[in-house]
């Protein structure tokens, strides 16, 4: 049992054949003789019972099959931090040089030493360490007092994920010896966080990044410990079954990134409790099951006072199915980047490009969507497409090209809060843009179009027959070959005798000509 006393093992974290568990019992289990340890496995499928044997309850488990009895000699209680560091980073497998005898003076007496060079070399290796990874190295605590500070005082970043740490006090004992610690990863350590003792001051005075994924921490424990994290900027709390129960007061005020992913009990009302963290720029809410959001302090076309600094929001793997969710996000005053993949709203549509366009059009200040930058040309195309797609609905609701008569009803404005702003930006949609396409008998009806070059006076006007299903991109490809001009330099628009003086840009390369209501006799305008 790695020389660990059986009287002090309850609550200790252990490893058995690669599986982690917590010791819940130590003692006799009649009728079998000898000492047994009762453990609760992290993986409940690894166990056999709930801590009971032949009608006697020896310990309790959260899951009915998470318990087992194991002989002590089969259990690994782990090693201290410094031992793990030496096992991982001291180059003991280097070819050994022939050990030489040295004379050193200790006090006034000369002392003969052998292997003194290797000791100095090991100390030098450890003292230079700044970024340390001890993931899954069975670390169980700090070890001898002061040993870490003496051996490796310059550590700034530690990955202690998936080890055998069992309490926040053990973490404090390690961190207290590392005065330059900035990054600490404690994921997958089942830790206890005492709420009774005050959070230490000074221990985490330089800590900027803290990862507590799958540690079992509660929101109350986060707030209690957070008073000891005065300069923390990034906090990761994934998969802890967290319920946000109270608003942070005088804590977490420096946090810029907060990850609450895979905490399925969080809802929109709980999110409002963290809505006034003054420096929160990135909020990760993947896989929390959220389906709706509403900022009650902001009406149509207004900005909310909540999340004032939020620039990047991650909502992947949720239950968002309504466009009203995107409308609400437009109320966030600083939101520039959004990730919302694998939601019913984004996955249910057959046309992913149209879904992307509509999200862009509904959130006016967005610069990045699903990690892809939104160029000015894409925004313009998305907003024009959106304006056209809902133009007839706008007219039926009371919309009008004449500003004096333009009074769409509240239902339309609630469903499309940015539509009026887009009409101001690009002009109200004309009747010619909104006419419904008539069904054609021929799949690819040919259009006879004139092609003009407004900026190239030496080019003659020509006529071409093009199918109305031909995309703008393919038209550009045809013209590129004809004119010997790169596709990327071509800009297309068209004018129609039915709309004199009106020029319609063909800004979306993926749309067919019929999408823009191009008809026989219309004129394509080509610029480069």
PDB file of N, CA and C in Angstrom, residues 247-298:
ATOM      1  N   UNK A 247     -25.073  35.724  -7.258  1.00  0.00           N
ATOM      2  CA  UNK A 247     -24.304  36.662  -8.064  1.00  0.00           C
ATOM      3  C   UNK A 247     -22.930  36.882  -7.435  1.00  0.00           C
ATOM      4  N   UNK A 248     -21.859  36.874  -8.222  1.00  0.00           N
ATOM      5  CA  UNK A 248     -20.527  37.153  -7.655  1.00  0.00           C
ATOM      6  C   UNK A 248     -20.469  38.585  -7.122  1.00  0.00           C
ATOM      7  N   UNK A 249     -20.036  38.697  -5.898  1.00  0.00           N
ATOM      8  CA  UNK A 249     -19.891  40.019  -5.287  1.00  0.00           C
ATOM      9  C   UNK A 249     -18.439  40.192  -4.854  1.00  0.00           C
ATOM     10  N   UNK A 250     -17.761  41.127  -5.447  1.00  0.00           N
ATOM     11  CA  UNK A 250     -16.352  41.428  -5.125  1.00  0.00           C
ATOM     12  C   UNK A 250     -15.410  40.272  -5.441  1.00  0.00           C
ATOM     13  N   UNK A 251     -15.853  39.300  -6.227  1.00  0.00           N
ATOM     14  CA  UNK A 251     -14.963  38.230  -6.682  1.00  0.00           C
ATOM     15  C   UNK A 251     -15.203  38.024  -8.182  1.00  0.00           C
ATOM     16  N   UNK A 252     -14.222  37.412  -8.845  1.00  0.00           N
ATOM     17  CA  UNK A 252     -14.269  37.144 -10.288  1.00  0.00           C
ATOM     18  C   UNK A 252     -14.371  38.429 -11.110  1.00  0.00           C
ATOM     19  N   UNK A 253     -14.036  39.543 -10.509  1.00  0.00           N
ATOM     20  CA  UNK A 253     -14.166  40.820 -11.218  1.00  0.00           C
ATOM     21  C   UNK A 253     -13.097  41.020 -12.280  1.00  0.00           C
ATOM     22  N   UNK A 254     -12.036  40.218 -12.239  1.00  0.00           N
ATOM     23  CA  UNK A 254     -10.971  40.337 -13.237  1.00  0.00           C
ATOM     24  C   UNK A 254     -11.083  39.294 -14.340  1.00  0.00           C
ATOM     25  N   UNK A 255     -12.047  38.378 -14.225  1.00  0.00           N
ATOM     26  CA  UNK A 255     -12.158  37.262 -15.171  1.00  0.00           C
ATOM     27  C   UNK A 255     -12.591  37.760 -16.545  1.00  0.00           C
ATOM     28  N   UNK A 256     -11.813  37.356 -17.565  1.00  0.00           N
ATOM     29  CA  UNK A 256     -12.116  37.713 -18.956  1.00  0.00           C
ATOM     30  C   UNK A 256     -12.725  36.548 -19.726  1.00  0.00           C
ATOM     31  N   UNK A 257     -12.394  35.310 -19.328  1.00  0.00           N
ATOM     32  CA  UNK A 257     -12.937  34.116 -19.977  1.00  0.00           C
ATOM     33  C   UNK A 257     -13.520  33.197 -18.919  1.00  0.00           C
ATOM     34  N   UNK A 258     -14.768  32.750 -19.157  1.00  0.00           N
ATOM     35  CA  UNK A 258     -15.440  31.814 -18.251  1.00  0.00           C
ATOM     36  C   UNK A 258     -16.032  30.677 -19.083  1.00  0.00           C
ATOM     37  N   UNK A 259     -15.626  29.448 -18.772  1.00  0.00           N
ATOM     38  CA  UNK A 259     -16.116  28.257 -19.483  1.00  0.00           C
ATOM     39  C   UNK A 259     -17.046  27.470 -18.562  1.00  0.00           C
ATOM     40  N   UNK A 260     -18.314  27.417 -18.925  1.00  0.00           N
ATOM     41  CA  UNK A 260     -19.316  26.671 -18.155  1.00  0.00           C
ATOM     42  C   UNK A 260     -19.887  25.514 -18.972  1.00  0.00           C
ATOM     43  N   UNK A 261     -19.161  25.035 -19.940  1.00  0.00           N
ATOM     44  CA  UNK A 261     -19.636  23.989 -20.843  1.00  0.00           C
ATOM     45  C   UNK A 261     -20.040  22.728 -20.096  1.00  0.00           C
ATOM     46  N   UNK A 262     -21.027  22.044 -20.640  1.00  0.00           N
ATOM     47  CA  UNK A 262     -21.477  20.730 -20.155  1.00  0.00           C
ATOM     48  C   UNK A 262     -21.930  20.757 -18.703  1.00  0.00           C
ATOM     49  N   UNK A 263     -22.445  21.893 -18.259  1.00  0.00           N
ATOM     50  CA  UNK A 263     -23.149  21.976 -16.976  1.00  0.00           C
ATOM     51  C   UNK A 263     -24.637  22.091 -17.302  1.00  0.00           C
ATOM     52  N   UNK A 264     -25.289  20.935 -17.381  1.00  0.00           N
ATOM     53  CA  UNK A 264     -26.620  20.848 -17.960  1.00  0.00           C
ATOM     54  C   UNK A 264     -27.718  21.482 -17.108  1.00  0.00           C
ATOM     55  N   UNK A 265     -27.409  21.872 -15.896  1.00  0.00           N
ATOM     56  CA  UNK A 265     -28.433  22.434 -15.018  1.00  0.00           C
ATOM     57  C   UNK A 265     -28.531  23.951 -15.138  1.00  0.00           C
ATOM     58  N   UNK A 266     -27.670  24.564 -15.938  1.00  0.00           N
ATOM     59  CA  UNK A 266     -27.665  26.026 -16.087  1.00  0.00           C
ATOM     60  C   UNK A 266     -28.768  26.450 -17.055  1.00  0.00           C
ATOM     61  N   UNK A 267     -29.539  27.481 -16.687  1.00  0.00           N
ATOM     62  CA  UNK A 267     -30.548  28.030 -17.590  1.00  0.00           C
ATOM     63  C   UNK A 267     -30.327  29.532 -17.745  1.00  0.00           C
ATOM     64  N   UNK A 268     -31.182  30.177 -18.541  1.00  0.00           N
ATOM     65  CA  UNK A 268     -30.963  31.584 -18.852  1.00  0.00           C
ATOM     66  C   UNK A 268     -31.065  32.476 -17.612  1.00  0.00           C
ATOM     67  N   UNK A 269     -31.927  32.141 -16.676  1.00  0.00           N
ATOM     68  CA  UNK A 269     -32.061  32.957 -15.471  1.00  0.00           C
ATOM     69  C   UNK A 269     -30.793  32.911 -14.622  1.00  0.00           C
ATOM     70  N   UNK A 270     -30.135  31.756 -14.611  1.00  0.00           N
ATOM     71  CA  UNK A 270     -28.864  31.667 -13.885  1.00  0.00           C
ATOM     72  C   UNK A 270     -27.783  32.511 -14.572  1.00  0.00           C
ATOM     73  N   UNK A 271     -27.823  32.558 -15.884  1.00  0.00           N
ATOM     74  CA  UNK A 271     -26.824  33.343 -16.612  1.00  0.00           C
ATOM     75  C   UNK A 271     -26.923  34.826 -16.265  1.00  0.00           C
ATOM     76  N   UNK A 272     -28.124  35.288 -15.965  1.00  0.00           N
ATOM     77  CA  UNK A 272     -28.285  36.696 -15.606  1.00  0.00           C
ATOM     78  C   UNK A 272     -27.532  37.040 -14.316  1.00  0.00           C
ATOM     79  N   UNK A 273     -27.257  36.032 -13.481  1.00  0.00           N
ATOM     80  CA  UNK A 273     -26.517  36.282 -12.240  1.00  0.00           C
ATOM     81  C   UNK A 273     -25.051  36.606 -12.497  1.00  0.00           C
ATOM     82  N   UNK A 274     -24.527  36.215 -13.664  1.00  0.00           N
ATOM     83  CA  UNK A 274     -23.137  36.544 -13.996  1.00  0.00           C
ATOM     84  C   UNK A 274     -23.067  37.606 -15.092  1.00  0.00           C
ATOM     85  N   UNK A 275     -24.201  38.246 -15.363  1.00  0.00           N
ATOM     86  CA  UNK A 275     -24.292  39.168 -16.501  1.00  0.00           C
ATOM     87  C   UNK A 275     -23.588  40.494 -16.277  1.00  0.00           C
ATOM     88  N   UNK A 276     -23.163  40.741 -15.050  1.00  0.00           N
ATOM     89  CA  UNK A 276     -22.536  42.039 -14.775  1.00  0.00           C
ATOM     90  C   UNK A 276     -21.074  41.912 -14.346  1.00  0.00           C
ATOM     91  N   UNK A 277     -20.447  40.784 -14.693  1.00  0.00           N
ATOM     92  CA  UNK A 277     -19.001  40.691 -14.489  1.00  0.00           C
ATOM     93  C   UNK A 277     -18.358  41.695 -15.434  1.00  0.00           C
ATOM     94  N   UNK A 278     -17.667  42.700 -14.921  1.00  0.00           N
ATOM     95  CA  UNK A 278     -17.307  43.864 -15.745  1.00  0.00           C
ATOM     96  C   UNK A 278     -16.321  43.596 -16.864  1.00  0.00           C
ATOM     97  N   UNK A 279     -15.458  42.574 -16.709  1.00  0.00           N
ATOM     98  CA  UNK A 279     -14.409  42.348 -17.711  1.00  0.00           C
ATOM     99  C   UNK A 279     -14.621  41.071 -18.525  1.00  0.00           C
ATOM    100  N   UNK A 280     -15.760  40.421 -18.364  1.00  0.00           N
ATOM    101  CA  UNK A 280     -16.005  39.157 -19.053  1.00  0.00           C
ATOM    102  C   UNK A 280     -16.108  39.382 -20.564  1.00  0.00           C
ATOM    103  N   UNK A 281     -15.111  38.873 -21.302  1.00  0.00           N
ATOM    104  CA  UNK A 281     -15.050  39.049 -22.751  1.00  0.00           C
ATOM    105  C   UNK A 281     -15.424  37.778 -23.510  1.00  0.00           C
ATOM    106  N   UNK A 282     -15.155  36.598 -22.919  1.00  0.00           N
ATOM    107  CA  UNK A 282     -15.446  35.336 -23.577  1.00  0.00           C
ATOM    108  C   UNK A 282     -16.257  34.446 -22.637  1.00  0.00           C
ATOM    109  N   UNK A 283     -17.383  33.946 -23.147  1.00  0.00           N
ATOM    110  CA  UNK A 283     -18.247  33.079 -22.354  1.00  0.00           C
ATOM    111  C   UNK A 283     -18.521  31.814 -23.175  1.00  0.00           C
ATOM    112  N   UNK A 284     -18.146  30.665 -22.621  1.00  0.00           N
ATOM    113  CA  UNK A 284     -18.292  29.389 -23.328  1.00  0.00           C
ATOM    114  C   UNK A 284     -19.424  28.609 -22.673  1.00  0.00           C
ATOM    115  N   UNK A 285     -20.487  28.400 -23.441  1.00  0.00           N
ATOM    116  CA  UNK A 285     -21.693  27.747 -22.921  1.00  0.00           C
ATOM    117  C   UNK A 285     -22.078  26.544 -23.778  1.00  0.00           C
ATOM    118  N   UNK A 286     -21.107  25.828 -24.298  1.00  0.00           N
ATOM    119  CA  UNK A 286     -21.390  24.658 -25.119  1.00  0.00           C
ATOM    120  C   UNK A 286     -22.049  23.556 -24.284  1.00  0.00           C
ATOM    121  N   UNK A 287     -23.022  22.881 -24.875  1.00  0.00           N
ATOM    122  CA  UNK A 287     -23.614  21.688 -24.271  1.00  0.00           C
ATOM    123  C   UNK A 287     -24.172  21.935 -22.871  1.00  0.00           C
ATOM    124  N   UNK A 288     -24.911  23.030 -22.695  1.00  0.00           N
ATOM    125  CA  UNK A 288     -25.600  23.233 -21.414  1.00  0.00           C
ATOM    126  C   UNK A 288     -27.105  23.030 -21.578  1.00  0.00           C
ATOM    127  N   UNK A 289     -27.548  22.770 -22.813  1.00  0.00           N
ATOM    128  CA  UNK A 289     -28.960  22.495 -23.050  1.00  0.00           C
ATOM    129  C   UNK A 289     -29.819  23.731 -23.216  1.00  0.00           C
ATOM    130  N   UNK A 290     -29.228  24.899 -23.346  1.00  0.00           N
ATOM    131  CA  UNK A 290     -30.006  26.133 -23.435  1.00  0.00           C
ATOM    132  C   UNK A 290     -30.758  26.205 -24.765  1.00  0.00           C
ATOM    133  N   UNK A 291     -32.005  26.717 -24.715  1.00  0.00           N
ATOM    134  CA  UNK A 291     -32.821  26.828 -25.921  1.00  0.00           C
ATOM    135  C   UNK A 291     -33.371  28.228 -26.129  1.00  0.00           C
ATOM    136  N   UNK A 292     -33.335  29.056 -25.089  1.00  0.00           N
ATOM    137  CA  UNK A 292     -33.900  30.400 -25.226  1.00  0.00           C
ATOM    138  C   UNK A 292     -33.125  31.395 -24.384  1.00  0.00           C
ATOM    139  N   UNK A 293     -33.237  32.655 -24.778  1.00  0.00           N
ATOM    140  CA  UNK A 293     -32.615  33.744 -24.018  1.00  0.00           C
ATOM    141  C   UNK A 293     -33.434  35.008 -24.291  1.00  0.00           C
ATOM    142  N   UNK A 294     -33.603  35.819 -23.278  1.00  0.00           N
ATOM    143  CA  UNK A 294     -34.315  37.086 -23.458  1.00  0.00           C
ATOM    144  C   UNK A 294     -33.762  38.100 -22.466  1.00  0.00           C
ATOM    145  N   UNK A 295     -33.353  39.239 -22.986  1.00  0.00           N
ATOM    146  CA  UNK A 295     -32.823  40.305 -22.132  1.00  0.00           C
ATOM    147  C   UNK A 295     -33.953  41.287 -21.845  1.00  0.00           C
ATOM    148  N   UNK A 296     -34.550  41.207 -20.649  1.00  0.00           N
ATOM    149  CA  UNK A 296     -35.769  41.967 -20.364  1.00  0.00           C
ATOM    150  C   UNK A 296     -35.564  43.477 -20.294  1.00  0.00           C
ATOM    151  N   UNK A 297     -34.314  43.918 -20.160  1.00  0.00           N
ATOM    152  CA  UNK A 297     -34.069  45.349 -20.006  1.00  0.00           C
ATOM    153  C   UNK A 297     -33.931  46.081 -21.343  1.00  0.00           C
ATOM    154  N   UNK A 298     -34.022  45.357 -22.465  1.00  0.00           N
ATOM    155  CA  UNK A 298     -33.804  45.977 -23.770  1.00  0.00           C
ATOM    156  C   UNK A 298     -34.952  45.656 -24.719  1.00  0.00           C
TER     157      UNK A 298
END
